[in-house]
Coordinates of C-alpha atoms in Angstrom, one line a residue:
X1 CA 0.0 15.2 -26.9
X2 CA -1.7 16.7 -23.8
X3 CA -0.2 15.4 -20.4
X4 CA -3.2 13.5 -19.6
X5 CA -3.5 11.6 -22.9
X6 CA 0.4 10.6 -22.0
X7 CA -1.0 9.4 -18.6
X8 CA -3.0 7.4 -20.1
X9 CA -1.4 5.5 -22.5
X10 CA 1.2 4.5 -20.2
X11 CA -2.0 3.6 -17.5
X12 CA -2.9 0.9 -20.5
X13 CA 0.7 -0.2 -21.3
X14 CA 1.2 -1.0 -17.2
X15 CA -2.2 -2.6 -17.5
X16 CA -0.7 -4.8 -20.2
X17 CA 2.3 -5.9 -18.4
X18 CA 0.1 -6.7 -15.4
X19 CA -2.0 -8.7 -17.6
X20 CA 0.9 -10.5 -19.0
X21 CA 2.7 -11.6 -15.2
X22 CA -0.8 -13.0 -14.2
X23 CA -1.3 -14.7 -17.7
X24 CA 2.6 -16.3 -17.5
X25 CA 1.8 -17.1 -14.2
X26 CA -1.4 -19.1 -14.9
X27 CA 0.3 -20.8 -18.0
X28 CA 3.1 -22.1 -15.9
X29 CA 1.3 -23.1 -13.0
X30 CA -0.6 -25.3 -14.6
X31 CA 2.3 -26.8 -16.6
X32 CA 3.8 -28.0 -13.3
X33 CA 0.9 -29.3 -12.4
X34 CA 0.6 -31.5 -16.1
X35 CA 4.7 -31.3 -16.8
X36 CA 5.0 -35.3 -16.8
X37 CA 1.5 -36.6 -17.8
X38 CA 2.4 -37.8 -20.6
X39 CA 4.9 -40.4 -19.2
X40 CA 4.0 -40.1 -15.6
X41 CA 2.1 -43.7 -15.3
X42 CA 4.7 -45.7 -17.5
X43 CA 7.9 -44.4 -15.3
X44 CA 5.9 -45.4 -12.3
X45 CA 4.6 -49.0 -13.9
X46 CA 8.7 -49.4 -15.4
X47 CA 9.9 -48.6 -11.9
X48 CA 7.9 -51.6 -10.5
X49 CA 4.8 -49.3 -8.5
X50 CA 1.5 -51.6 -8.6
X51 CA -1.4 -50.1 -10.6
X52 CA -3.7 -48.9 -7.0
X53 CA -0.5 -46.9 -5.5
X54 CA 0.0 -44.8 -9.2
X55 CA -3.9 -44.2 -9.3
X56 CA -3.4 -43.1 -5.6
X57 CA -0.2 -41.2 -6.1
X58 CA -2.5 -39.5 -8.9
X59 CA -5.4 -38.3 -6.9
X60 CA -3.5 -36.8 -3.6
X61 CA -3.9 -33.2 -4.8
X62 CA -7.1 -33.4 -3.9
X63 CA -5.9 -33.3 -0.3
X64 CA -4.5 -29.9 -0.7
X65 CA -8.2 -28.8 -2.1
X66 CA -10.3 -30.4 0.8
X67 CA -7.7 -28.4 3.1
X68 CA -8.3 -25.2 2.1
X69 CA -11.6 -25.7 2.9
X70 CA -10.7 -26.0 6.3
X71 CA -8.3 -23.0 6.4
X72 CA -7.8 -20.6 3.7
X73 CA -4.2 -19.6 3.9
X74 CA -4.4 -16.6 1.5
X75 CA -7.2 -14.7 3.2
X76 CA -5.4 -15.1 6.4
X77 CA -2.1 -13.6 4.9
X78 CA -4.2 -10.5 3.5
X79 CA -6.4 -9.9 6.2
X80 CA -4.3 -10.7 9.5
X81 CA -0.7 -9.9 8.3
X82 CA -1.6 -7.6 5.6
X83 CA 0.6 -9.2 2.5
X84 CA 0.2 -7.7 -0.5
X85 CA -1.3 -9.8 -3.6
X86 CA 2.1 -9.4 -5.5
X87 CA 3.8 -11.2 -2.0
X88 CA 1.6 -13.9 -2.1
X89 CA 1.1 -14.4 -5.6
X90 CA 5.3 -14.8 -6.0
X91 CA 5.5 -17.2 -2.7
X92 CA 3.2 -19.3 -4.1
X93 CA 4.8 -19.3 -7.8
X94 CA 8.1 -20.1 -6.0
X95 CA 6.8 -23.0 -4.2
X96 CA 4.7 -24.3 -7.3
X97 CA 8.0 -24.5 -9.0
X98 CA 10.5 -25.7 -6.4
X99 CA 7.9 -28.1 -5.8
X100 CA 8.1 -29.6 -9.8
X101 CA 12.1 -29.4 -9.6
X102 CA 11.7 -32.0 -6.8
X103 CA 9.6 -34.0 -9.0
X104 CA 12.5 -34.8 -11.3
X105 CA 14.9 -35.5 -8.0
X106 CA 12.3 -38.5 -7.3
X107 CA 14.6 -40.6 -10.0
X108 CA 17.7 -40.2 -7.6
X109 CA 15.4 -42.5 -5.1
X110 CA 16.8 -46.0 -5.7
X111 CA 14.7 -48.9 -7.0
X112 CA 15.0 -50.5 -4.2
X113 CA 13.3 -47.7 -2.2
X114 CA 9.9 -47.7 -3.9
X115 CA 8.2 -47.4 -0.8
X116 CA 9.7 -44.3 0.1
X117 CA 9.6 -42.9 -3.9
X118 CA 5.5 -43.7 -3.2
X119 CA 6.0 -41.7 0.2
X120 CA 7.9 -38.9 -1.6
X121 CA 6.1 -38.5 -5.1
X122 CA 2.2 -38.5 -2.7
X123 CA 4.0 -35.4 -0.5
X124 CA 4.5 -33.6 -3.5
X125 CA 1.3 -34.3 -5.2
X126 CA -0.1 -33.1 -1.9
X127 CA 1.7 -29.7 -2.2
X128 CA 1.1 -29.5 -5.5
X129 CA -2.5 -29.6 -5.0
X130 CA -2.1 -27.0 -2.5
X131 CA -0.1 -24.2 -3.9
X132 CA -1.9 -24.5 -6.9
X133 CA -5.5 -24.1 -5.5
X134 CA -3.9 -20.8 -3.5
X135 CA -2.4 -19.5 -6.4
X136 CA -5.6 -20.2 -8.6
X137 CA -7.5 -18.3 -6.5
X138 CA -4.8 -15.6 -5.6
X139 CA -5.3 -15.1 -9.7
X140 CA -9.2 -14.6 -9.2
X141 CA -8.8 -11.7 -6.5
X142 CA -5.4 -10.3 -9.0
X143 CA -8.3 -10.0 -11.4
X144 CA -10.9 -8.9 -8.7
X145 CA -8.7 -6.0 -7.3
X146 CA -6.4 -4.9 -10.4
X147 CA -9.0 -5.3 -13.4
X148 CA -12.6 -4.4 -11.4
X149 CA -14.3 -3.5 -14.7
X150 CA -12.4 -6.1 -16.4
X151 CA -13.2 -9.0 -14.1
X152 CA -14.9 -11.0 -15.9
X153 CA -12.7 -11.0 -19.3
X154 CA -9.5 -11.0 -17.7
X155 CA -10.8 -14.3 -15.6
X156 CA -11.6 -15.9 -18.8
X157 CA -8.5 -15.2 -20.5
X158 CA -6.2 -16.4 -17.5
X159 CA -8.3 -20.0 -17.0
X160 CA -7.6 -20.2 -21.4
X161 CA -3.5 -19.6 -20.0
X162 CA -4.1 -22.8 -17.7
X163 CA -4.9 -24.7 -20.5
X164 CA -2.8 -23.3 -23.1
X165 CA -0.1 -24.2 -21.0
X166 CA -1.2 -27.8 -20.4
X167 CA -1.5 -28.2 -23.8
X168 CA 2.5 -26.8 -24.7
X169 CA 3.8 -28.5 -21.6
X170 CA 2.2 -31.6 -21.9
X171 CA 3.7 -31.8 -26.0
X172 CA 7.1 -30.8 -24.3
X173 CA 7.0 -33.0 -22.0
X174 CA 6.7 -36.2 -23.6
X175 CA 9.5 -34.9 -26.5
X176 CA 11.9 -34.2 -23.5
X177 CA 11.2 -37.5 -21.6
X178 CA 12.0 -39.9 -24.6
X179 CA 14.9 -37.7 -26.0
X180 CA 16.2 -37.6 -22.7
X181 CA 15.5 -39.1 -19.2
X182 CA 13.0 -38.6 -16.7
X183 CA 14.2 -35.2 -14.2
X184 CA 15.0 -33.4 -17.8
X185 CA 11.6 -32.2 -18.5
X186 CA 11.3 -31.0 -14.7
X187 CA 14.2 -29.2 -15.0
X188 CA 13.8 -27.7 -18.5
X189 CA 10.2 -26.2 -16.9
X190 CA 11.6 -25.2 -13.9
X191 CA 14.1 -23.4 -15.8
X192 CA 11.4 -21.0 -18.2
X193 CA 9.1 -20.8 -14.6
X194 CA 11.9 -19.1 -12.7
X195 CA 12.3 -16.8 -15.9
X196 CA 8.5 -15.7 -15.7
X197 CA 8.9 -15.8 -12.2
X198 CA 11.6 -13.0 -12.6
X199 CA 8.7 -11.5 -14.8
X200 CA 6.4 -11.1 -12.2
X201 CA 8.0 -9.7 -9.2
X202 CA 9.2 -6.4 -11.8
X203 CA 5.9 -6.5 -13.2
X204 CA 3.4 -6.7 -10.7
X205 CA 2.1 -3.6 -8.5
X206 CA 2.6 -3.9 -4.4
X207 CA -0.7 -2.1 -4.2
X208 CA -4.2 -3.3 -4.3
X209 CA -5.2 -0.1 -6.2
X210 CA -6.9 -0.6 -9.9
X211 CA -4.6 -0.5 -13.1
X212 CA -7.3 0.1 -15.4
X213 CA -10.7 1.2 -14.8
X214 CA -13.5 2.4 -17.6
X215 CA -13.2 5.7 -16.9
X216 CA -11.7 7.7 -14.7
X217 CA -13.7 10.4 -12.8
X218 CA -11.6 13.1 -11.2
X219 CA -11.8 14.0 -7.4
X220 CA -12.4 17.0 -5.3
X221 CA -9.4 15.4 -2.7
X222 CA -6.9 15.1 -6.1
X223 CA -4.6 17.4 -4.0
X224 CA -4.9 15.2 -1.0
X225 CA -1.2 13.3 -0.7
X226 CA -0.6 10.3 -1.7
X227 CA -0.5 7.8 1.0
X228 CA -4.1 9.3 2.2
X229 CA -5.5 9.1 -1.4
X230 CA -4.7 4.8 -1.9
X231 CA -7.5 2.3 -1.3
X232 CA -8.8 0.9 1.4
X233 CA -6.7 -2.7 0.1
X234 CA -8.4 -6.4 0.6
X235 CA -8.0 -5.9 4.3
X236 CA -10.9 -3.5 5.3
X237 CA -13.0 -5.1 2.5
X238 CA -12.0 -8.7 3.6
X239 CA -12.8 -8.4 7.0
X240 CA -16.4 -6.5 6.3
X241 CA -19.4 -7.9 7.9
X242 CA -20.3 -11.5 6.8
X243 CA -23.3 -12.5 9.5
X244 CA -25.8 -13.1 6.9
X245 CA -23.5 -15.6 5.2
X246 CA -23.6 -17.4 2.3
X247 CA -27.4 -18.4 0.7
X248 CA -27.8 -21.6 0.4
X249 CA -29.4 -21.8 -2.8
X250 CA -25.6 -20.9 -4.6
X251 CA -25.6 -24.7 -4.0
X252 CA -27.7 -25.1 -7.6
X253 CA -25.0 -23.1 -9.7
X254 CA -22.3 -25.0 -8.1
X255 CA -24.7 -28.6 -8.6
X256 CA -24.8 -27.6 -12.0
X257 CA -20.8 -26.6 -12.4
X258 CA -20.2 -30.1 -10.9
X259 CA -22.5 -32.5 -12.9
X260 CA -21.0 -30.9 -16.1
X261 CA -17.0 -30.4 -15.3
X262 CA -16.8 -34.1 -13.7
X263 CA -16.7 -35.1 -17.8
X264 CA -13.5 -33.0 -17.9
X265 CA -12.0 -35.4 -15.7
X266 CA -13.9 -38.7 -17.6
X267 CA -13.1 -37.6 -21.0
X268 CA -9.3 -37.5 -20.6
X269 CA -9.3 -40.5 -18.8
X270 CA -10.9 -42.7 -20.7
X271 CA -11.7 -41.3 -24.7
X272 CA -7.6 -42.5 -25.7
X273 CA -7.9 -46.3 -23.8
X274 CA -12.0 -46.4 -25.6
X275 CA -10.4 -45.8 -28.8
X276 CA -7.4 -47.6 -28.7
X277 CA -9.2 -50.6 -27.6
X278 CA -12.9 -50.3 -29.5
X279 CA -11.3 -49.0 -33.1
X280 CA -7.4 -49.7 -33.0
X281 CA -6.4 -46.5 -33.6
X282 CA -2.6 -45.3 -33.7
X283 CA -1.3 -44.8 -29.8
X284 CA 0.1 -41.2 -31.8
X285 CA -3.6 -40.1 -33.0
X286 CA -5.3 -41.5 -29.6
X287 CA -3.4 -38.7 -27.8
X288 CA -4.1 -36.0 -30.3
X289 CA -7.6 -36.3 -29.4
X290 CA -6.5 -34.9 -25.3
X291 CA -4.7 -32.2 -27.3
X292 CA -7.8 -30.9 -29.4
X293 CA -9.3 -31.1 -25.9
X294 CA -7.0 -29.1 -24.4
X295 CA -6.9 -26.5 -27.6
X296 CA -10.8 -26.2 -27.0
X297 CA -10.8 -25.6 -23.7
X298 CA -8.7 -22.7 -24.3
X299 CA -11.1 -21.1 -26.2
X300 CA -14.1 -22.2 -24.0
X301 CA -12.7 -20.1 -21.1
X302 CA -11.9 -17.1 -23.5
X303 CA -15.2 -16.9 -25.5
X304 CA -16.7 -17.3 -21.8
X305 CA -15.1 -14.5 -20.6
X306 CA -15.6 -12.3 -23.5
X307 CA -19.6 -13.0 -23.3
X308 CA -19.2 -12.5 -19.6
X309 CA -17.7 -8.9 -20.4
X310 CA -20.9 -8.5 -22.9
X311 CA -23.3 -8.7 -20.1
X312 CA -24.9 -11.8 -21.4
X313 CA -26.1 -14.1 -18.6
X314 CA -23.7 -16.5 -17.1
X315 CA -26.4 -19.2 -15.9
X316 CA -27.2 -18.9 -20.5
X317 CA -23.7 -19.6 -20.5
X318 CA -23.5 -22.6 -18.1
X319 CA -26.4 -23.8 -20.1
X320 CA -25.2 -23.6 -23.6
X321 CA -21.8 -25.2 -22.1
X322 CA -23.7 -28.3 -20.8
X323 CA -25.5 -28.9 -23.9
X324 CA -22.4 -28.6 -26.0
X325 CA -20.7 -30.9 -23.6
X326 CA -23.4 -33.4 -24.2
X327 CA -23.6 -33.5 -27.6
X328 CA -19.7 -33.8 -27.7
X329 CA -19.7 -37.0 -25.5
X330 CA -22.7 -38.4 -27.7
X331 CA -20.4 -38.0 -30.3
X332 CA -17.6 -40.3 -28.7
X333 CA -20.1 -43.0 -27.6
X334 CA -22.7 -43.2 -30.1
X335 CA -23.1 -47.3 -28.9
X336 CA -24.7 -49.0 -31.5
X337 CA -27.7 -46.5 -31.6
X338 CA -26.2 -44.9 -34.6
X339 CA -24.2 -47.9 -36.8
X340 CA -23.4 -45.4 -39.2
X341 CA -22.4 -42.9 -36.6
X342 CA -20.7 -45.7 -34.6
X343 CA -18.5 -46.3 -37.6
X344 CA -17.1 -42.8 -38.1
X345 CA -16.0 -42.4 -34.5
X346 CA -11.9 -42.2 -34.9
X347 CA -13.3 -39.2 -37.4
X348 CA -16.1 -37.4 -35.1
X349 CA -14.1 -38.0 -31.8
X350 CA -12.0 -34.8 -32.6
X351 CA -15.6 -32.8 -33.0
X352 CA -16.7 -34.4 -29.8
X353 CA -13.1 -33.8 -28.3
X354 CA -14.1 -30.0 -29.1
X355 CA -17.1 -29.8 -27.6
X356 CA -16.9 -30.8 -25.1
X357 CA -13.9 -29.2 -23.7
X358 CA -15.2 -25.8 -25.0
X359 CA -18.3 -26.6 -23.7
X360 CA -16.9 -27.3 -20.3
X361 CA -14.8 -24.0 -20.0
X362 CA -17.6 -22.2 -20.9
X363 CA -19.5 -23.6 -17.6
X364 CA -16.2 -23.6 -15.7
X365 CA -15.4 -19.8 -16.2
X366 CA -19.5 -18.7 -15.8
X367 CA -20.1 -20.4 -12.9
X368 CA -18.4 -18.0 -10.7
X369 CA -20.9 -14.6 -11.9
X370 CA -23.4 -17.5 -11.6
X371 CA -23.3 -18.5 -8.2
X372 CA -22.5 -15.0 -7.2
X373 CA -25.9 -13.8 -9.0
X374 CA -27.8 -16.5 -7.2
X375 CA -26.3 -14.9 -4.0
X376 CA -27.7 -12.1 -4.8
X377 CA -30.7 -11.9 -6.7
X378 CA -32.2 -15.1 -5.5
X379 CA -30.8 -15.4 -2.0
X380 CA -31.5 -11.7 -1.1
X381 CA -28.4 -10.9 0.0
X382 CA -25.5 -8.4 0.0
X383 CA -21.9 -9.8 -1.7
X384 CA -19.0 -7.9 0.3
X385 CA -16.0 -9.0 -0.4
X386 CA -15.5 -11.6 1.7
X387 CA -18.7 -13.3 0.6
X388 CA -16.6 -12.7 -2.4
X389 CA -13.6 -14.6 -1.5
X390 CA -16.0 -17.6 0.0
X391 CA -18.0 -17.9 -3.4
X392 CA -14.1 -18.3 -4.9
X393 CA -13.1 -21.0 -3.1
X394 CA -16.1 -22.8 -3.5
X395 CA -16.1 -22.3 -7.0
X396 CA -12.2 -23.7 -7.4
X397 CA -13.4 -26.3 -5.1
X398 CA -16.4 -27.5 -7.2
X399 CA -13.8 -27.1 -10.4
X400 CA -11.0 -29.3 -9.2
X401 CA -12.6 -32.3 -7.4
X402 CA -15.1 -33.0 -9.8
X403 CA -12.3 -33.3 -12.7
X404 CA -10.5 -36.1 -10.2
X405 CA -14.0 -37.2 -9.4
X406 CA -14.2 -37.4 -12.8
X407 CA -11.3 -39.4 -13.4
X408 CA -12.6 -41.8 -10.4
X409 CA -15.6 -42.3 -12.2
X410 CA -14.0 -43.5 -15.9
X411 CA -12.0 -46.2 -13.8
X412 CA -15.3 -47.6 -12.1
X413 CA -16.6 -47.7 -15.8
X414 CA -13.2 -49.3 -17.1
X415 CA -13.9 -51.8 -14.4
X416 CA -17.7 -52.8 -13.8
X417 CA -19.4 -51.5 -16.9
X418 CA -19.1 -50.5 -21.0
X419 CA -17.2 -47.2 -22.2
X420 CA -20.3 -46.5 -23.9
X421 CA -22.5 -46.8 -21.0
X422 CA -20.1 -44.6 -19.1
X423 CA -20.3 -42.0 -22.0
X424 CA -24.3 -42.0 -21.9
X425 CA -24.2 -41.3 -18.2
X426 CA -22.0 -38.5 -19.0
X427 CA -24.5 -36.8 -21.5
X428 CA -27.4 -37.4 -19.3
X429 CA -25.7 -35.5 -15.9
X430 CA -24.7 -32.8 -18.7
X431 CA -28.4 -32.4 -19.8
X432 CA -29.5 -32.5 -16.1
X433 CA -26.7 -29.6 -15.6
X434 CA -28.2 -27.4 -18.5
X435 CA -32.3 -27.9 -16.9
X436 CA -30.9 -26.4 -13.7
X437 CA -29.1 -23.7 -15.4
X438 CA -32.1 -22.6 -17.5
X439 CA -34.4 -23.0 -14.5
X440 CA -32.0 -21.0 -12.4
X441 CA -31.7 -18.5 -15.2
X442 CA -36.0 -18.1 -15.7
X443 CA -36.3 -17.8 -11.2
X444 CA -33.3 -14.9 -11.9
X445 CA -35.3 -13.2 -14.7
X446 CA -38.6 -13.3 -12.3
X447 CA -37.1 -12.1 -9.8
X448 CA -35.5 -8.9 -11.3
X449 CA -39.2 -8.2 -13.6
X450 CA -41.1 -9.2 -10.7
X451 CA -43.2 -5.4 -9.0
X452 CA -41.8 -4.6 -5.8
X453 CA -43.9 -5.0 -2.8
X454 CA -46.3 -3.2 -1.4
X455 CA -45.2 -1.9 2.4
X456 CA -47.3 -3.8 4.9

């Protein structure tokens, strides 16, 4: 075996174990995200909190998102103090994790002291929202920087790990909590985190330079040493010029994003309380139907990212995403359009389960070639890097607080109007979601068949 071929092969096999840190990673922050939802409300209901403070405690991560709106931590430790990824990536994980170990410490508080448990538990939420948000999109520019021919794919398969993981720790969870107490499944997570955490910092390069590319072209300056022959890093690229700014019109791939994840949030919430209440089925099976979610979701973001890979267009994607998402809530809550249809529900929930989280992953993970395209092609304008790092945040944003919008919107419809009704609302702001897509997606082909022209 030439020495080149041997180069090679152990090129791919570091790209492997990269791929595996960020993947770990991505699994496990999500778990501590999603460690105690399974017995989160109940402990907080046992322990005497009133109904409002747990729905509040529940939505405070969105505070972390609004907040890196307003300052973007992770750009300022690339750009200004020049951290590497692999730095910032591990600070993050470290937090993420202490941060779910103090979750369990929460039971220490006595009952007595519910006001400060409230005080406490709405902190950490806080943080939680935070860190992850940093480290979710500290995972985009891993992909961005380390797999640049890859992107695509390998951001696909590492939003599948988020939900992959919710799906394991969520099951684990629950086992944990009625086998043992409440800080046990905190501490049995925090245990395997610090273990992948130990993963990543021998596995992940302290250089911004590529571990696999498509080909590799050789250079007249291969001679040239070492320190003069790395990349320019995030910095340069960071800080390029950014005058021009964002387009607006990436506000129609992010409309669409929106209008269709918000069901992720809706469907979790309510599909187990619909069915408990409207069919009586087994409190077991009502929360195997989040599980099938979860499973499909999985694949959503990996098939996503495949076809991404495959060239195929990502506003096609968002599109066929919406629909399936619509047909999977129509599904749930047939109403009495459908009697027949109505009374196989407790069967074609799991189908409508599927779909809908597939079909939402498939939007989540395309929306971020989409609005980027939009940028581009329709907005007429040059995507540096740091237009780059913008469009990521706003994507992550979009993503995150239309799930808890989501979740704000199935406790209106609990409240002032019919599951069904709810459901139907759902399927129309999906279908809405899939005409801008496919309109966004003709104005894109237009624009790149259109004849140049003619110099005035």
């Amino acid at each position: 075996m030439s020495q080149a071929q041997t180069s090679w092969r152990a090129e791919k096999w570091r790209a492997v174990f990269v791929f595996a840190a960020i993947y770990l990673q991505s699994f496990v922050l999500y778990g501590c995200s999603v460690v105690s939802i399974s017995f989160y409300v109940s402990y907080l209901i046992d322990r005497g909190i009133p109904n409002i403070q747990v729905g509040l405690i529940g939505m405070f991560p969105c505070v972390g998102y609004v907040f890196n709106l307003c300052y973007d931590l992770l750009d300022h430790l690339l750009v200004k103090k020049n951290v590497s990824l692999k730095v910032c990536q591990c600070m993050f994980f470290t937090v993420a994790i202490l941060n779910c170990v103090g979750q369990g410490a929460v039971d220490l508080i006595p009952s007595s002291y519910n006001d400060l448990l409230v005080l406490v538990l709405t902190l950490q939420r806080a943080v939680s929202g935070y860190v992850g948000f940093l480290a979710s999109k500290g995972t985009v520019e891993c992909c961005r920087v380390w797999f640049p021919d890859h992107m695509n794919l390998i951001i696909g398969l590492e939003c599948g790990a988020y939900y992959f993981g919710g799906a394991f720790v969520i099951l684990m969870g629950g086992y944990v909590y009625e086998a043992f107490s409440f800080k046990e499944p905190f501490l049995v997570f925090g245990f395997v985190a610090v273990l992948f955490l130990l993963f990543n910092l021998a596995t992940l390069p302290k250089t911004s330079d590529p571990v696999l590319v498509k080909a590799k072209e050789e250079s007249a300056e291969e001679n040239i040493p070492e320190a003069e022959h790395e990349s320019k890093g995030l910095k340069e690229s960071l800080a390029a010029d950014t005058t021009q700014g964002l387009s607006w019109k990436i506000i129609f791939p992010l409309l669409a994003q929106a209008m269709t994840l918000i069901l992720e949030g809706f469907s979790t919430s309510i599909t187990t309380p619909y069915l408990l209440d409207e069919f009586q089925v087994p409190l077991g099976k009502g929360s195997s139907y989040v599980f099938v979610f979860y499973i499909a979701s999985f694949l959503g973001c990996s098939v996503s990212g495949v076809m991404l890979q495959r060239r195929c267009g990502p506003s096609k994607i968002v599109a066929a995403g919406s629909i399936s998402a619509a047909l999977g809530v129509l599904l749930i809550f047939p109403g009495q359009v459908s009697q027949c249809l109505y009374n196989l529900v407790p069967q074609t929930a799991y189908l409508g389960m599927f779909l809908q989280g597939y079909g939402c992953q498939l939007v989540a993970v395309a929306s971020l070639p989409a609005v980027e395209e939009v940028h581009v092609v329709l907005g007429g304008r040059q995507c540096t890097r740091a237009h780059k790092s913008a469009v990521s945040t706003l994507w992550l944003c979009s993503w995150m607080l239309s799930v808890y919008a989501g979740h704000m919107v199935a406790l209106m419809v609990i409240k002032y109007m019919t599951c069904t009704l709810g459901g139907w609302i759902m399927a129309v702001s999906c279908t809405c979601a899939a005409a801008v897509s496919i309109t966004q997606d003709v104005a894109i082909h237009r624009s790149k068949t259109a004849p140049p022209r003619p110099e005035v």
